[in-house]
């Protein structure tokens, strides 16, 4: 049972345009969400996070939106750059003090010059 | 450079053999984690440790064991490797357990034949 789902395995956008990556979850107890970026042969790198008490968090070109009623979050990258080409994972925390994260399957983003 | 070091970077192992994946961090983080990444499944938590001397089970703990004798090291052991344990293994850490980003190593690619 996949509690965190990224239904789009891949996304291709033109440089300078907006990239929107989506993530759905099923567990209403999740209270903290994160996005990670991963290049080949490297570990995931933390990008941005959002607490369930917020509906938006912004950091430079990256904005995460959270819609709790729809159990949906999205990552917007504006403007997209070729260096953004990577696999993006969303993750959710079950809360408490364990730090356990549940990851989605990942979406491969390709930004074309 | 501070961070997480994983060893080996890759390994081919015969089924039935014992294998220990090493993970060392120099950030003095209290919490450490082991994940496996498989195509189409994202990253799944195997075991975690919130502080030296304590460990806990993640989503997919069967066939794996961990120990946390000190703050810096968190080895993962496969007592008797099976082909289904072929995967890329990532170690991660965070200052404490709970809702905060985890920092990842670059992974160990393990193939069980």
PDB file of C-alpha atoms in Angstrom, chain A residues 2 31-32 34 36 38 41-44 46 49 89 93 95-106, chain B residues 33 35 37 40-45 48 50 57-59 90 97-107:
ATOM      1  CA  UNK A   2       1.729   3.136  -1.254  1.00  0.00           C
ATOM      2  CA  UNK A  31       2.299  16.404   9.464  1.00  0.00           C
ATOM      3  CA  UNK A  32       5.507  17.298   7.643  1.00  0.00           C
ATOM      4  CA  UNK A  34       9.653  17.324   2.118  1.00  0.00           C
ATOM      5  CA  UNK A  36      14.327  15.906  -2.350  1.00  0.00           C
ATOM      6  CA  UNK A  38      18.528  13.309  -6.736  1.00  0.00           C
ATOM      7  CA  UNK A  41      25.094   8.205  -8.559  1.00  0.00           C
ATOM      8  CA  UNK A  42      24.472  10.686  -5.745  1.00  0.00           C
ATOM      9  CA  UNK A  43      22.346  10.656  -2.644  1.00  0.00           C
ATOM     10  CA  UNK A  44      19.107  12.629  -2.399  1.00  0.00           C
ATOM     11  CA  UNK A  46      16.989  18.147   0.574  1.00  0.00           C
ATOM     12  CA  UNK A  49       9.793  21.290   3.261  1.00  0.00           C
ATOM     13  CA  UNK A  89      11.069  12.610  -4.506  1.00  0.00           C
ATOM     14  CA  UNK A  93       6.705  12.247   8.048  1.00  0.00           C
ATOM     15  CA  UNK A  95       5.316  12.730  13.177  1.00  0.00           C
ATOM     16  CA  UNK A  96       6.545  11.913  16.648  1.00  0.00           C
ATOM     17  CA  UNK A  97      10.255  11.765  17.377  1.00  0.00           C
ATOM     18  CA  UNK A  98      11.307   8.881  15.131  1.00  0.00           C
ATOM     19  CA  UNK A  99      11.923  10.916  11.978  1.00  0.00           C
ATOM     20  CA  UNK A 100      10.521   8.108   9.828  1.00  0.00           C
ATOM     21  CA  UNK A 101       9.927   9.264   6.264  1.00  0.00           C
ATOM     22  CA  UNK A 102       7.673   7.667   3.657  1.00  0.00           C
ATOM     23  CA  UNK A 103       8.834   8.422   0.122  1.00  0.00           C
ATOM     24  CA  UNK A 104       7.014   8.564  -3.178  1.00  0.00           C
ATOM     25  CA  UNK A 105       8.281   6.697  -6.230  1.00  0.00           C
ATOM     26  CA  UNK A 106       9.967   9.730  -7.754  1.00  0.00           C
TER      27      UNK A 106
ATOM     28  CA  UNK B  33      18.666   5.955   8.991  1.00  0.00           C
ATOM     29  CA  UNK B  35      16.973   3.211   3.197  1.00  0.00           C
ATOM     30  CA  UNK B  37      15.965   2.486  -3.278  1.00  0.00           C
ATOM     31  CA  UNK B  40       9.275   2.238  -9.036  1.00  0.00           C
ATOM     32  CA  UNK B  41       9.219   2.090  -5.241  1.00  0.00           C
ATOM     33  CA  UNK B  42      11.198   5.139  -4.191  1.00  0.00           C
ATOM     34  CA  UNK B  43      13.154   4.935  -0.957  1.00  0.00           C
ATOM     35  CA  UNK B  44      11.975   2.660   1.835  1.00  0.00           C
ATOM     36  CA  UNK B  45      13.182   2.827   5.419  1.00  0.00           C
ATOM     37  CA  UNK B  48      16.683   3.825  12.126  1.00  0.00           C
ATOM     38  CA  UNK B  50      17.400   8.137  17.209  1.00  0.00           C
ATOM     39  CA  UNK B  57      12.505  -0.988  12.617  1.00  0.00           C
ATOM     40  CA  UNK B  58      11.349   0.772   9.482  1.00  0.00           C
ATOM     41  CA  UNK B  59       9.097  -0.387   6.651  1.00  0.00           C
ATOM     42  CA  UNK B  90      21.379   4.998   1.344  1.00  0.00           C
ATOM     43  CA  UNK B  97      14.582  12.433  15.178  1.00  0.00           C
ATOM     44  CA  UNK B  98      11.361  14.190  14.307  1.00  0.00           C
ATOM     45  CA  UNK B  99      10.340  16.667  11.652  1.00  0.00           C
ATOM     46  CA  UNK B 100      13.517  17.901  10.042  1.00  0.00           C
ATOM     47  CA  UNK B 101      15.434  17.220   6.838  1.00  0.00           C
ATOM     48  CA  UNK B 102      17.691  14.209   6.611  1.00  0.00           C
ATOM     49  CA  UNK B 103      21.107  14.370   4.962  1.00  0.00           C
ATOM     50  CA  UNK B 104      22.018  11.472   2.694  1.00  0.00           C
ATOM     51  CA  UNK B 105      25.211   9.706   1.720  1.00  0.00           C
ATOM     52  CA  UNK B 106      25.915   8.802  -1.892  1.00  0.00           C
ATOM     53  CA  UNK B 107      24.789   5.219  -1.537  1.00  0.00           C
TER      54      UNK B 107
END
